[in-house]
Structure formats: C-alpha cells, structure tokens
Amino acid sequence: MAGATAGPEIERLIQLLARLPGLGPRSARRAALHLIKKREALMAPLAAALQTAIDKVEVCKVCGSIDTQNPCTVCADARRDRAVIVVVADVADLWALERAHATNGLYHVLGGTLSPLDGVGPQDLAIGALVSRAHGPEVKEIILALNATVDGQTTAHYITDLLHEANVKVTRLAHGVPVGGELDYLDEGTLAAAIRQRTLF
Amino acid sequence: MEWSDEGIVLGVRRHGETSAIIELMTHGHGRHLGMVRGGAGSRLRPVLQPGNTVSAVWRARLDEHLGVYAVEGLELRAAHLMALPHALYGLGHLAGLTRLLPERDPHAALYDTLAAMLSRLDDAREAAVRMVRFELAMLGELGFGLDLSRCAASGATDDLIYVSPKSGCAVSREAGAPWRERLLRLPPFLRAPVKAGDVSDDDLIDGFALTGLFLSRHVLEPRGLAHDDARRAFMTVVTHRRGHSGPPMQNGPEQGSGPLQDFPRGADQ
C-alpha cells in the first residue's frame, strides 16, 4: 500500500486548493506542484495578495459589494448616474454587468434570492437597505437585474411590491433570445417570452 | 434499478460545477430526488425550473441510492409563470406543500391535481380556488381529510355552512347556530362547483382559514413548522388584501409590509 507522497504541509495545501470552485483533487495537486515550482515568481506574490485581501477586503456599507475601500469604487465614483440603481443577487452578477459596460448606474447587491425551499427569506437579504435607498431623493429608476429563474423572479416581484410607495420607476431585464442563440435550440418558455416581449424593429 | 415516469420539478440545487440535484413530484413514484448530470448547464437549466413537467428516467445500482435522472422537458410553464407574481408565490407554496409528503411514496391522484393546478395557475382567482381545494386534497392524502359531505350533528346534507374546528366535519346552519362564533365558515365553493369568477374574497379567506387551521394543527405543528411565507404572499395577491399602512421603511420587510407579510393573520392559523 502506497504511503503519503508529500509532507503534511503540502497535503494541506492540496486539500485547500481542491476546495476552490472548478478544482478537484487531481487539478489541485497540479496547481500545488506548479506553485511550489514557481515559489518566488508565483507562490510568494500569491500568498502576499491573499494576505492583503484578507486584511483589506470588506463589504461596501452602501451597496453590499466587496472592495478594498468602503464605500466601494463604484459607489465612490462621482461620474456614476445616481438616479439609477441596478439590483443584483450576487457580487458575481455585478462584476458581469461591469464587464459588459452595460450601465453607468449604481448597484445594490442583495446577497442571494428568495428561496422558500432553501429557507431564504426577506430577512436574509439586503432588501430593507434597498427600499431605504430607493426612497432617496435622487433615485429615479431601480433596475432588477435578477436571474430569469423562479427564485430570481419571485424576488423581483417581491421587491417591486415593496417599492410600490417609493417614487421610482421599477424595470427588469428583458427575457428572450440570447445573442448567438438559434431559435431551433431554444426552450419553449424562452421562445414564448421572446415573442411576448417583442419590440418594434 | 431503472424506471421512467412523468414528473413536476419542485426544486433544484446545484451539485458541483456542472450537475444538479432535482426534486420531482412524479406520477407513480411520489416525491423523488435524483442527480442530473449537466443539470447546471445552459441546455438543461431552463428545463429544470420549478413548475415544469419533465419526462424522467431514473437509474441507480440500488433502490436506496440517490440515483441519476435523465430528463426531457414536456411542459415548460416556468417561463410563463415568471411574469405573474401570484403564480410564482403559488408555485412556491405548492412546492412547499408537496414537500410535506414522504419521499418515494406514490400519490398519483395528488400528482394529477397538482398538474391540473399548475396548468391553470395564470388566472389568479381560479388559482386561488384550486389552491384551497389542493390543500384539502393534501390533508386527505396525509390522512387528515375533512368530511364536508354531511352535518356531524344532525346528519343533514343540506345547508352546510360551518365546519367544526375540532372534528373537521361540516355542520348545518341549524345545528351550528348556537356555536356559530366558534365554528369555521364553510365557503360555498367547497360545497358545490362554482365558477371561480363568482367566488368572493371573503369566501377565499374562509377557505384558506379552514385548510390553514387543519394543515397547521395536523401537519405543520407536529413537525415544528409553520405556514410558509409563499402561502401568505399568494393569499395577499389573489385577494388584493394589501395593507400598506405607511412608508415601507417604517415597517420594512423584516417587520412586515410586503406580500409575504400583509395577509390577515386570522386566515393563516
């Protein structure tokens, strides 16, 4: 029977790397080996970057995003359109919208979506803070950029109802054919939504 | 082990990078979980939304294993229901109710009722009437069915307008008169077929109060549960009982101002 091939420190490193998304034990082993081989060029800077992130990263007190400054870079940017707040479920969604340069507005990160089956209720999300922000005098529009899933849209409807008394326009992302999508391969639900929400051409 | 069946998606959880564990209410195999390889991918994600009906083939080496599903969409309602708040809340409540059934215990009649209910969920009033009936059917399936066919006191079959909160049996107007304050109201749509459009908000509230009491007493409380928020939100939307009593932040979402909180508590016991 084969024994351990490396010391406990290396095994620990492999175990931790294997917990990262997209990495299994085999790829974690490869990544650990790569880091060890490039100890000065990669491993030390990576360790330093991780330590800096641990020390400096915090949750933005305004929007709930994560950054090394508080308020975050987006909230502190004076060039942003403060009349628009884009509501997203997660920081990953915020980053995706920023990569797309889709909007110049501010953001609000809910921290998830309502999910009765998973026990996620309104009290678990940053909905109260959103309603508070929506009542700000400069806010004119709330864009609900939530997933086109049952949980995402349940959250969108719930928020829309809460914003009933705020003097803001509430909009949501369009549902329909994605760029590069071929009609033949789309599911019936998406096609029906696309037809329902067709626009003048 | 292998079987194929038709099922309604109740819930989905991502499993690893690419797979998903889904919970189906199947026609012949009851509430049944299984893993779908590639279930987190873009091809299957629209199919694996709660409320959709799928054709499923389940395979496992042993019967007690979680097993692997191969699924194909049959009726993809979720995209349509997403546009309707009452439908989404109703869907959440139906999934929560169905989850009270023991796993892998067939309830074919309830499956048929659920499928019919989901197909008519777009009409709010009809959905509300069907929801009360579904809750009654649920009580029956779990062994706590109400006897609404004859008066528990006199045996009469006419003029049944009350239900005893103790026995769950109907009570006639005459026999129930002395105790009418303590009896539950039996709405007309539970006594005879009525067009959904003719059912009043008060009748719906009475219906939900009736099923809510017995569900709570016999099914939820013994498990340490309470009615889910989705039920209250559904009732609020379908009966238009929205009570915004002030700016939302004066009684924010945590304190109760949205559809998840607004419905009168009396009907939600």
Short mmCIF file of C-alpha atoms in Angstrom, two decimals:
data_model
loop_
_atom_site.label_atom_id
_atom_site.label_comp_id
_atom_site.label_asym_id
_atom_site.label_seq_id
_atom_site.Cartn_x
_atom_site.Cartn_y
_atom_site.Cartn_z
CA MET A 1 0.00 0.00 0.00
CA ALA A 2 1.39 3.40 -1.01
CA GLY A 3 2.05 5.90 1.80
CA ALA A 4 1.86 9.68 1.71
CA THR A 5 3.83 11.12 -1.19
CA ALA A 6 4.42 14.51 0.42
CA GLY A 7 4.61 16.10 3.85
CA PRO A 8 1.51 17.29 5.72
CA GLU A 9 2.10 20.93 4.72
CA ILE A 10 1.90 20.10 1.02
CA GLU A 11 -1.06 17.79 1.56
CA ARG A 12 -2.81 20.61 3.42
CA LEU A 13 -2.12 22.99 0.52
CA ILE A 14 -3.58 20.47 -1.93
CA GLN A 15 -6.66 19.95 0.26
CA LEU A 16 -7.32 23.68 0.42
CA LEU A 17 -6.81 24.20 -3.31
CA ALA A 18 -9.20 21.34 -4.01
CA ARG A 19 -11.94 23.31 -2.24
CA LEU A 20 -11.80 26.07 -4.84
CA PRO A 21 -14.54 26.06 -7.50
CA GLY A 22 -13.50 24.21 -10.62
CA LEU A 23 -10.66 22.34 -8.94
CA GLY A 24 -10.79 18.70 -7.96
CA PRO A 25 -8.10 16.77 -6.07
CA ARG A 26 -6.17 15.99 -9.23
CA SER A 27 -6.09 19.56 -10.57
CA ALA A 28 -5.37 20.85 -7.05
CA ARG A 29 -2.33 18.60 -6.95
CA ARG A 30 -1.15 20.03 -10.27
CA ALA A 31 -1.76 23.60 -9.09
CA ALA A 32 0.14 22.95 -5.84
CA LEU A 33 3.06 21.48 -7.74
CA HIS A 34 3.07 24.46 -10.10
CA LEU A 35 3.09 26.89 -7.17
CA ILE A 36 5.92 25.07 -5.46
CA LYS A 37 7.98 25.01 -8.62
CA LYS A 38 7.48 28.76 -9.05
CA ARG A 39 7.85 29.60 -5.40
CA GLU A 40 9.39 33.04 -5.81
CA ALA A 41 7.69 34.09 -9.03
CA LEU A 42 4.16 32.97 -8.17
CA MET A 43 3.68 31.42 -4.75
CA ALA A 44 5.07 34.27 -2.66
CA PRO A 45 3.17 37.02 -4.56
CA LEU A 46 0.02 34.91 -4.38
CA ALA A 47 0.40 34.45 -0.62
CA ALA A 48 1.02 38.19 -0.22
CA ALA A 49 -2.03 39.02 -2.38
CA LEU A 50 -4.18 36.65 -0.33
CA GLN A 51 -2.98 38.22 2.90
CA THR A 52 -3.70 41.72 1.57
CA ALA A 53 -7.17 40.63 0.50
CA ILE A 54 -7.82 39.15 3.94
CA ASP A 55 -6.73 42.40 5.58
CA LYS A 56 -8.39 44.90 3.27
CA VAL A 57 -11.44 43.42 1.56
CA GLU A 58 -14.72 44.45 3.15
CA VAL A 59 -18.39 44.71 2.31
CA CYS A 60 -19.48 48.12 0.99
CA LYS A 61 -21.76 49.77 3.52
CA VAL A 62 -23.81 51.35 0.73
CA CYS A 63 -24.37 48.65 -1.90
CA GLY A 64 -23.19 45.40 -0.32
CA SER A 65 -20.49 44.79 -2.91
CA ILE A 66 -16.95 43.81 -1.88
CA ASP A 67 -13.93 46.04 -2.32
CA THR A 68 -10.80 47.21 -0.56
CA GLN A 69 -12.34 50.59 0.08
CA ASN A 70 -15.58 51.48 1.78
CA PRO A 71 -17.75 52.84 0.14
CA CYS A 72 -16.66 50.72 -2.80
CA THR A 73 -15.09 52.02 -6.03
CA VAL A 74 -18.45 52.12 -7.82
CA CYS A 75 -20.31 53.91 -5.03
CA ALA A 76 -17.45 56.43 -4.59
CA ASP A 77 -17.25 57.20 -8.33
CA ALA A 78 -18.70 60.69 -8.84
CA ARG A 79 -19.23 60.04 -12.58
CA ARG A 80 -21.84 57.38 -11.88
CA ASP A 81 -25.50 58.07 -12.56
CA ARG A 82 -27.01 58.24 -9.08
CA ALA A 83 -30.55 58.21 -10.41
CA VAL A 84 -30.25 54.53 -11.35
CA ILE A 85 -29.73 51.56 -9.00
CA VAL A 86 -29.17 48.15 -10.54
CA VAL A 87 -30.24 45.37 -8.18
CA VAL A 88 -28.23 42.15 -8.46
CA ALA A 89 -28.33 38.94 -6.47
CA ASP A 90 -24.60 38.50 -6.06
CA VAL A 91 -21.27 40.29 -6.45
CA ALA A 92 -20.51 37.99 -9.41
CA ASP A 93 -23.54 39.47 -11.21
CA LEU A 94 -22.27 42.99 -10.50
CA TRP A 95 -18.89 42.12 -11.95
CA ALA A 96 -20.55 40.58 -15.04
CA LEU A 97 -22.55 43.77 -15.67
CA GLU A 98 -19.44 45.89 -15.15
CA ARG A 99 -17.50 43.77 -17.64
CA ALA A 100 -20.28 44.38 -20.15
CA HIS A 101 -20.22 48.17 -19.53
CA ALA A 102 -23.99 47.78 -19.59
CA THR A 103 -24.90 50.57 -17.22
CA ASN A 104 -23.42 53.64 -15.61
CA GLY A 105 -25.68 53.43 -12.58
CA LEU A 106 -25.03 52.35 -9.01
CA TYR A 107 -25.61 48.84 -7.76
CA HIS A 108 -27.28 47.07 -4.89
CA VAL A 109 -26.24 43.53 -4.00
CA LEU A 110 -28.99 41.51 -2.32
CA GLY A 111 -26.79 38.62 -1.27
CA GLY A 112 -28.99 35.95 -2.89
CA THR A 113 -32.60 35.40 -3.90
CA LEU A 114 -35.71 34.38 -2.01
CA SER A 115 -35.99 30.62 -1.86
CA PRO A 116 -38.68 29.16 0.39
CA LEU A 117 -37.41 25.64 -0.14
CA ASP A 118 -33.90 26.61 0.97
CA GLY A 119 -35.22 28.70 3.85
CA VAL A 120 -34.01 32.02 2.43
CA GLY A 121 -36.49 34.73 3.39
CA PRO A 122 -36.55 38.53 3.03
CA GLN A 123 -34.76 38.92 6.35
CA ASP A 124 -31.76 37.06 4.93
CA LEU A 125 -31.30 39.51 2.05
CA ALA A 126 -30.39 43.20 1.88
CA ILE A 127 -33.91 44.17 0.83
CA GLY A 128 -34.57 46.63 3.63
CA ALA A 129 -31.45 48.61 2.70
CA LEU A 130 -32.58 48.68 -0.94
CA VAL A 131 -36.01 50.07 -0.04
CA SER A 132 -34.27 52.69 2.07
CA ARG A 133 -32.00 53.68 -0.83
CA ALA A 134 -34.94 53.77 -3.25
CA HIS A 135 -36.55 56.48 -1.13
CA GLY A 136 -33.53 58.73 -1.66
CA PRO A 137 -34.43 61.98 -3.48
CA GLU A 138 -32.02 61.46 -6.39
CA VAL A 139 -33.10 57.89 -7.24
CA LYS A 140 -35.37 57.70 -10.30
CA GLU A 141 -35.09 54.11 -11.51
CA ILE A 142 -34.49 50.69 -9.99
CA ILE A 143 -33.37 48.04 -12.49
CA LEU A 144 -33.98 44.50 -11.24
CA ALA A 145 -31.13 42.56 -12.85
CA LEU A 146 -32.02 39.23 -11.28
CA ASN A 147 -31.75 35.74 -12.70
CA ALA A 148 -34.50 34.55 -15.02
CA THR A 149 -35.24 31.70 -12.64
CA VAL A 150 -38.29 31.06 -10.47
CA ASP A 151 -36.40 32.19 -7.36
CA GLY A 152 -34.94 35.25 -9.09
CA GLN A 153 -38.28 36.42 -10.43
CA THR A 154 -40.08 35.73 -7.14
CA THR A 155 -37.55 38.08 -5.55
CA ALA A 156 -38.12 40.63 -8.31
CA HIS A 157 -41.89 40.62 -7.77
CA TYR A 158 -41.46 40.86 -4.02
CA ILE A 159 -39.14 43.88 -4.34
CA THR A 160 -41.45 45.51 -6.87
CA ASP A 161 -44.27 45.27 -4.37
CA LEU A 162 -42.14 46.79 -1.61
CA LEU A 163 -41.16 49.68 -3.88
CA HIS A 164 -44.80 50.43 -4.59
CA GLU A 165 -44.71 53.55 -2.47
CA ALA A 166 -41.27 54.78 -3.49
CA ASN A 167 -41.35 57.36 -6.24
CA VAL A 168 -39.19 55.34 -8.63
CA LYS A 169 -39.58 53.55 -11.93
CA VAL A 170 -39.01 49.80 -11.45
CA THR A 171 -37.74 47.93 -14.51
CA ARG A 172 -36.37 44.46 -15.08
CA LEU A 173 -34.10 42.83 -17.64
CA ALA A 174 -35.70 41.57 -20.86
CA HIS A 175 -36.22 37.84 -21.29
CA GLY A 176 -35.68 36.31 -24.70
CA VAL A 177 -33.26 35.15 -27.35
CA PRO A 178 -29.58 35.43 -26.34
CA VAL A 179 -27.02 36.75 -28.79
CA GLY A 180 -25.83 33.80 -30.86
CA GLY A 181 -28.92 31.80 -29.89
CA GLU A 182 -30.58 29.73 -32.56
CA LEU A 183 -34.34 29.51 -32.28
CA ASP A 184 -34.31 25.82 -33.08
CA TYR A 185 -32.32 25.10 -29.91
CA LEU A 186 -34.15 27.39 -27.51
CA ASP A 187 -36.60 26.05 -24.99
CA GLU A 188 -40.30 26.78 -25.49
CA GLY A 189 -40.52 29.01 -22.44
CA THR A 190 -37.78 31.36 -23.63
CA LEU A 191 -39.26 31.49 -27.12
CA ALA A 192 -42.72 32.31 -25.76
CA ALA A 193 -41.24 35.05 -23.55
CA ALA A 194 -39.32 36.46 -26.52
CA ILE A 195 -42.49 36.61 -28.62
CA ARG A 196 -44.46 38.21 -25.79
CA GLN A 197 -41.81 40.88 -25.26
CA ARG A 198 -41.11 41.58 -28.94
CA THR A 199 -40.20 45.17 -29.82
CA LEU A 200 -40.69 47.42 -32.84
CA PHE A 201 -37.98 46.97 -35.45
CA MET B 1 -32.76 -0.23 -10.91
CA GLU B 2 -34.47 1.81 -13.60
CA TRP B 3 -37.86 3.38 -14.15
CA SER B 4 -39.30 6.13 -16.29
CA ASP B 5 -42.11 8.44 -15.29
CA GLU B 6 -43.51 11.90 -15.71
CA GLY B 7 -42.66 14.43 -13.00
CA ILE B 8 -43.08 18.04 -11.95
CA VAL B 9 -39.94 19.88 -10.85
CA LEU B 10 -40.29 21.06 -7.23
CA GLY B 11 -36.78 22.28 -6.56
CA VAL B 12 -33.25 22.29 -7.90
CA ARG B 13 -29.90 22.55 -6.15
CA ARG B 14 -26.59 22.90 -7.90
CA HIS B 15 -24.29 19.95 -7.30
CA GLY B 16 -20.63 20.59 -8.05
CA GLU B 17 -19.70 22.54 -11.13
CA THR B 18 -21.96 21.01 -13.72
CA SER B 19 -24.61 18.84 -12.10
CA ALA B 20 -27.79 19.46 -10.18
CA ILE B 21 -29.88 17.55 -7.66
CA ILE B 22 -33.54 17.89 -8.52
CA GLU B 23 -36.67 17.11 -6.59
CA LEU B 24 -39.52 15.77 -8.72
CA MET B 25 -43.11 15.02 -7.85
CA THR B 26 -43.67 12.03 -10.08
CA HIS B 27 -46.90 10.35 -11.06
CA GLY B 28 -46.07 6.83 -9.96
CA HIS B 29 -43.05 7.20 -7.67
CA GLY B 30 -44.05 10.13 -5.47
CA ARG B 31 -41.62 12.84 -4.42
CA HIS B 32 -38.27 11.61 -5.63
CA LEU B 33 -34.83 13.19 -5.71
CA GLY B 34 -32.03 12.42 -8.12
CA MET B 35 -28.96 13.89 -9.72
CA VAL B 36 -28.96 15.31 -13.23
CA ARG B 37 -25.57 15.32 -14.91
CA GLY B 38 -25.15 18.59 -16.77
CA GLY B 39 -28.13 19.99 -14.87
CA ALA B 40 -26.27 23.24 -14.18
CA GLY B 41 -25.56 23.75 -17.87
CA SER B 42 -27.29 26.18 -20.18
CA ARG B 43 -29.17 23.45 -22.06
CA LEU B 44 -30.92 21.95 -19.04
CA ARG B 45 -31.28 24.98 -16.76
CA PRO B 46 -34.46 26.26 -18.47
CA VAL B 47 -35.95 22.77 -18.25
CA LEU B 48 -35.09 22.29 -14.58
CA GLN B 49 -37.15 25.20 -13.28
CA PRO B 50 -39.81 24.57 -10.63
CA GLY B 51 -43.25 24.08 -12.13
CA ASN B 52 -42.07 22.43 -15.36
CA THR B 53 -43.23 18.93 -16.24
CA VAL B 54 -40.49 16.62 -17.44
CA SER B 55 -40.14 13.11 -18.67
CA ALA B 56 -37.64 11.42 -16.36
CA VAL B 57 -35.69 8.17 -16.46
CA TRP B 58 -34.17 7.27 -13.10
CA ARG B 59 -31.28 4.86 -12.79
CA ALA B 60 -29.35 3.61 -9.77
CA ARG B 61 -27.47 0.48 -8.79
CA LEU B 62 -29.55 0.03 -5.63
CA ASP B 63 -33.05 1.24 -4.88
CA GLU B 64 -31.94 3.27 -1.85
CA HIS B 65 -29.34 5.23 -3.83
CA LEU B 66 -29.92 8.84 -4.85
CA GLY B 67 -29.68 7.79 -8.48
CA VAL B 68 -29.27 9.70 -11.69
CA TYR B 69 -32.06 11.25 -13.72
CA ALA B 70 -32.12 11.73 -17.47
CA VAL B 71 -34.76 14.37 -18.11
CA GLU B 72 -36.51 15.89 -21.07
CA GLY B 73 -38.92 18.80 -20.92
CA LEU B 74 -42.58 18.02 -21.57
CA GLU B 75 -44.42 21.15 -20.46
CA LEU B 76 -42.26 24.18 -19.72
CA ARG B 77 -44.53 26.50 -17.76
CA ALA B 78 -41.96 28.27 -15.61
CA ALA B 79 -41.09 30.97 -18.14
CA HIS B 80 -44.75 31.93 -18.46
CA LEU B 81 -45.39 31.82 -14.72
CA MET B 82 -42.42 34.09 -14.02
CA ALA B 83 -44.39 37.07 -15.30
CA LEU B 84 -47.17 36.55 -12.73
CA PRO B 85 -46.47 37.27 -9.06
CA HIS B 86 -49.41 35.22 -7.77
CA ALA B 87 -48.26 32.27 -9.89
CA LEU B 88 -44.74 32.44 -8.50
CA TYR B 89 -45.93 32.65 -4.91
CA GLY B 90 -48.43 29.87 -5.61
CA LEU B 91 -45.70 27.74 -7.13
CA GLY B 92 -43.54 28.24 -4.06
CA HIS B 93 -46.39 27.29 -1.78
CA LEU B 94 -47.32 24.21 -3.83
CA ALA B 95 -43.71 23.04 -3.78
CA GLY B 96 -43.60 23.59 -0.02
CA LEU B 97 -46.83 21.64 0.48
CA THR B 98 -45.75 18.78 -1.75
CA ARG B 99 -42.53 18.59 0.21
CA LEU B 100 -44.56 17.53 3.23
CA LEU B 101 -45.23 14.19 1.56
CA PRO B 102 -42.88 11.37 2.46
CA GLU B 103 -40.23 10.67 -0.15
CA ARG B 104 -40.85 7.94 -2.71
CA ASP B 105 -44.46 7.43 -1.61
CA PRO B 106 -46.76 7.44 -4.66
CA HIS B 107 -49.68 9.89 -4.65
CA ALA B 108 -50.96 9.63 -8.21
CA ALA B 109 -54.23 11.47 -7.54
CA LEU B 110 -52.40 14.36 -5.89
CA TYR B 111 -49.97 14.47 -8.80
CA ASP B 112 -52.88 14.85 -11.21
CA THR B 113 -54.38 17.61 -9.05
CA LEU B 114 -51.02 19.38 -8.92
CA ALA B 115 -50.53 19.14 -12.69
CA ALA B 116 -54.04 20.49 -13.32
CA MET B 117 -53.46 23.27 -10.80
CA LEU B 118 -50.16 24.33 -12.44
CA SER B 119 -51.78 24.38 -15.86
CA ARG B 120 -54.40 26.88 -14.63
CA LEU B 121 -52.17 28.98 -12.43
CA ASP B 122 -52.24 32.01 -14.71
CA ASP B 123 -55.78 33.00 -13.70
CA ALA B 124 -55.44 34.40 -10.17
CA ARG B 125 -59.00 33.76 -9.00
CA GLU B 126 -59.16 30.24 -10.38
CA ALA B 127 -55.72 29.51 -8.97
CA ALA B 128 -56.90 30.63 -5.52
CA VAL B 129 -59.97 28.36 -5.63
CA ARG B 130 -57.87 25.46 -6.83
CA MET B 131 -55.27 26.16 -4.15
CA VAL B 132 -57.83 25.75 -1.37
CA ARG B 133 -59.01 22.52 -2.98
CA PHE B 134 -55.42 21.35 -3.32
CA GLU B 135 -54.83 21.99 0.38
CA LEU B 136 -57.96 19.95 1.14
CA ALA B 137 -56.70 17.15 -1.10
CA MET B 138 -53.33 17.37 0.65
CA LEU B 139 -55.00 16.94 4.04
CA GLY B 140 -56.83 13.91 2.65
CA GLU B 141 -53.63 12.36 1.26
CA LEU B 142 -51.90 12.81 4.59
CA GLY B 143 -54.76 11.09 6.43
CA PHE B 144 -56.48 14.16 7.87
CA GLY B 145 -59.25 14.62 5.34
CA LEU B 146 -62.25 16.77 6.26
CA ASP B 147 -65.77 15.38 5.94
CA LEU B 148 -67.72 18.17 4.25
CA SER B 149 -70.50 15.96 2.89
CA ARG B 150 -72.89 15.83 5.87
CA CYS B 151 -73.60 17.55 9.15
CA ALA B 152 -71.69 15.99 12.05
CA ALA B 153 -74.51 16.84 14.48
CA SER B 154 -77.72 16.10 12.58
CA GLY B 155 -76.62 14.07 9.55
CA ALA B 156 -78.22 16.63 7.25
CA THR B 157 -76.69 17.09 3.82
CA ASP B 158 -78.27 20.46 3.04
CA ASP B 159 -77.43 23.97 4.17
CA LEU B 160 -73.95 23.06 5.40
CA ILE B 161 -72.29 26.37 6.18
CA TYR B 162 -69.93 25.63 9.08
CA VAL B 163 -67.06 23.27 9.89
CA SER B 164 -66.22 22.12 13.37
CA PRO B 165 -62.65 23.14 14.24
CA LYS B 166 -62.43 20.07 16.48
CA SER B 167 -63.63 17.26 14.23
CA GLY B 168 -63.17 18.78 10.77
CA CYS B 169 -66.74 17.79 9.89
CA ALA B 170 -69.36 20.00 8.28
CA VAL B 171 -72.14 21.46 10.42
CA SER B 172 -75.52 22.65 9.14
CA ARG B 173 -76.84 26.17 9.68
CA GLU B 174 -79.50 24.95 12.11
CA ALA B 175 -77.30 22.62 14.15
CA GLY B 176 -74.45 25.10 14.28
CA ALA B 177 -76.45 28.18 15.22
CA PRO B 178 -75.73 28.01 18.99
CA TRP B 179 -71.96 27.74 18.39
CA ARG B 180 -71.61 29.81 15.25
CA GLU B 181 -68.98 32.09 16.81
CA ARG B 182 -66.72 29.14 17.44
CA LEU B 183 -67.26 27.32 14.14
CA LEU B 184 -65.32 27.86 10.93
CA ARG B 185 -67.20 29.07 7.87
CA LEU B 186 -67.56 26.60 5.03
CA PRO B 187 -67.41 28.67 1.83
CA PRO B 188 -69.97 27.77 -0.88
CA PHE B 189 -67.28 26.89 -3.44
CA LEU B 190 -66.24 23.92 -1.25
CA ARG B 191 -69.82 22.62 -1.08
CA ALA B 192 -70.69 22.70 -4.77
CA PRO B 193 -69.00 23.53 -8.07
CA VAL B 194 -68.94 27.30 -8.54
CA LYS B 195 -67.37 29.38 -11.28
CA ALA B 196 -64.11 30.82 -10.00
CA GLY B 197 -65.24 34.29 -11.01
CA ASP B 198 -68.23 34.04 -8.66
CA VAL B 199 -66.09 33.33 -5.59
CA SER B 200 -65.70 36.38 -3.36
CA ASP B 201 -62.59 37.45 -1.49
CA ASP B 202 -64.30 36.64 1.80
CA ASP B 203 -65.09 33.12 0.64
CA LEU B 204 -61.47 32.64 -0.35
CA ILE B 205 -60.29 33.89 3.03
CA ASP B 206 -62.72 31.50 4.73
CA GLY B 207 -61.41 28.67 2.56
CA PHE B 208 -57.78 29.41 3.40
CA ALA B 209 -58.65 29.80 7.09
CA LEU B 210 -60.30 26.38 7.04
CA THR B 211 -57.48 24.49 5.35
CA GLY B 212 -54.85 26.59 7.12
CA LEU B 213 -56.12 25.59 10.56
CA PHE B 214 -56.10 21.86 9.88
CA LEU B 215 -52.83 21.91 7.96
CA SER B 216 -51.23 23.77 10.80
CA ARG B 217 -52.66 21.54 13.52
CA HIS B 218 -52.22 18.12 11.92
CA VAL B 219 -49.30 18.53 9.54
CA LEU B 220 -47.10 21.53 10.31
CA GLU B 221 -47.09 21.89 14.10
CA PRO B 222 -46.21 18.23 14.78
CA ARG B 223 -43.13 18.79 12.60
CA GLY B 224 -42.26 22.08 14.25
CA LEU B 225 -43.18 24.03 11.11
CA ALA B 226 -45.41 26.99 10.33
CA HIS B 227 -47.15 28.10 7.15
CA ASP B 228 -44.61 29.31 4.64
CA ASP B 229 -44.27 32.92 3.53
CA ALA B 230 -45.24 31.94 -0.02
CA ARG B 231 -48.75 30.95 1.16
CA ARG B 232 -49.31 34.30 2.81
CA ALA B 233 -47.94 36.15 -0.21
CA PHE B 234 -50.16 34.14 -2.55
CA MET B 235 -53.25 34.87 -0.47
CA THR B 236 -52.38 38.55 -0.30
CA VAL B 237 -52.02 38.86 -4.06
CA VAL B 238 -55.10 36.83 -5.05
CA THR B 239 -57.42 38.54 -2.59
CA HIS B 240 -55.93 42.01 -3.10
CA ARG B 241 -55.61 42.35 0.69
CA ARG B 242 -52.57 44.52 0.56
CA GLY B 243 -52.31 46.73 3.62
CA HIS B 244 -49.59 49.29 3.07
CA SER B 245 -50.01 51.19 6.26
CA GLY B 246 -47.08 53.51 5.85
CA PRO B 247 -43.82 54.05 4.04
CA PRO B 248 -42.13 50.65 3.65
CA MET B 249 -39.19 51.54 5.83
CA GLN B 250 -41.41 52.49 8.74
CA ASN B 251 -42.33 48.84 8.84
CA GLY B 252 -39.75 47.44 6.46
CA PRO B 253 -39.64 43.97 5.00
CA GLU B 254 -38.30 42.47 8.19
CA GLN B 255 -41.18 43.92 10.17
CA GLY B 256 -43.88 43.08 7.66
CA SER B 257 -45.01 45.31 4.84
CA GLY B 258 -44.68 43.20 1.70
CA PRO B 259 -46.90 40.49 0.27
CA LEU B 260 -45.11 37.93 2.38
CA GLN B 261 -46.44 39.61 5.50
CA ASP B 262 -49.58 41.50 4.61
CA PHE B 263 -52.28 38.85 4.71
CA PRO B 264 -54.54 38.94 7.77
CA ARG B 265 -53.09 36.57 10.30
CA GLY B 266 -56.51 35.19 11.21
CA ALA B 267 -56.68 33.28 7.94
CA ASP B 268 -53.24 31.87 8.37
CA GLN B 269 -53.55 29.93 11.59
#
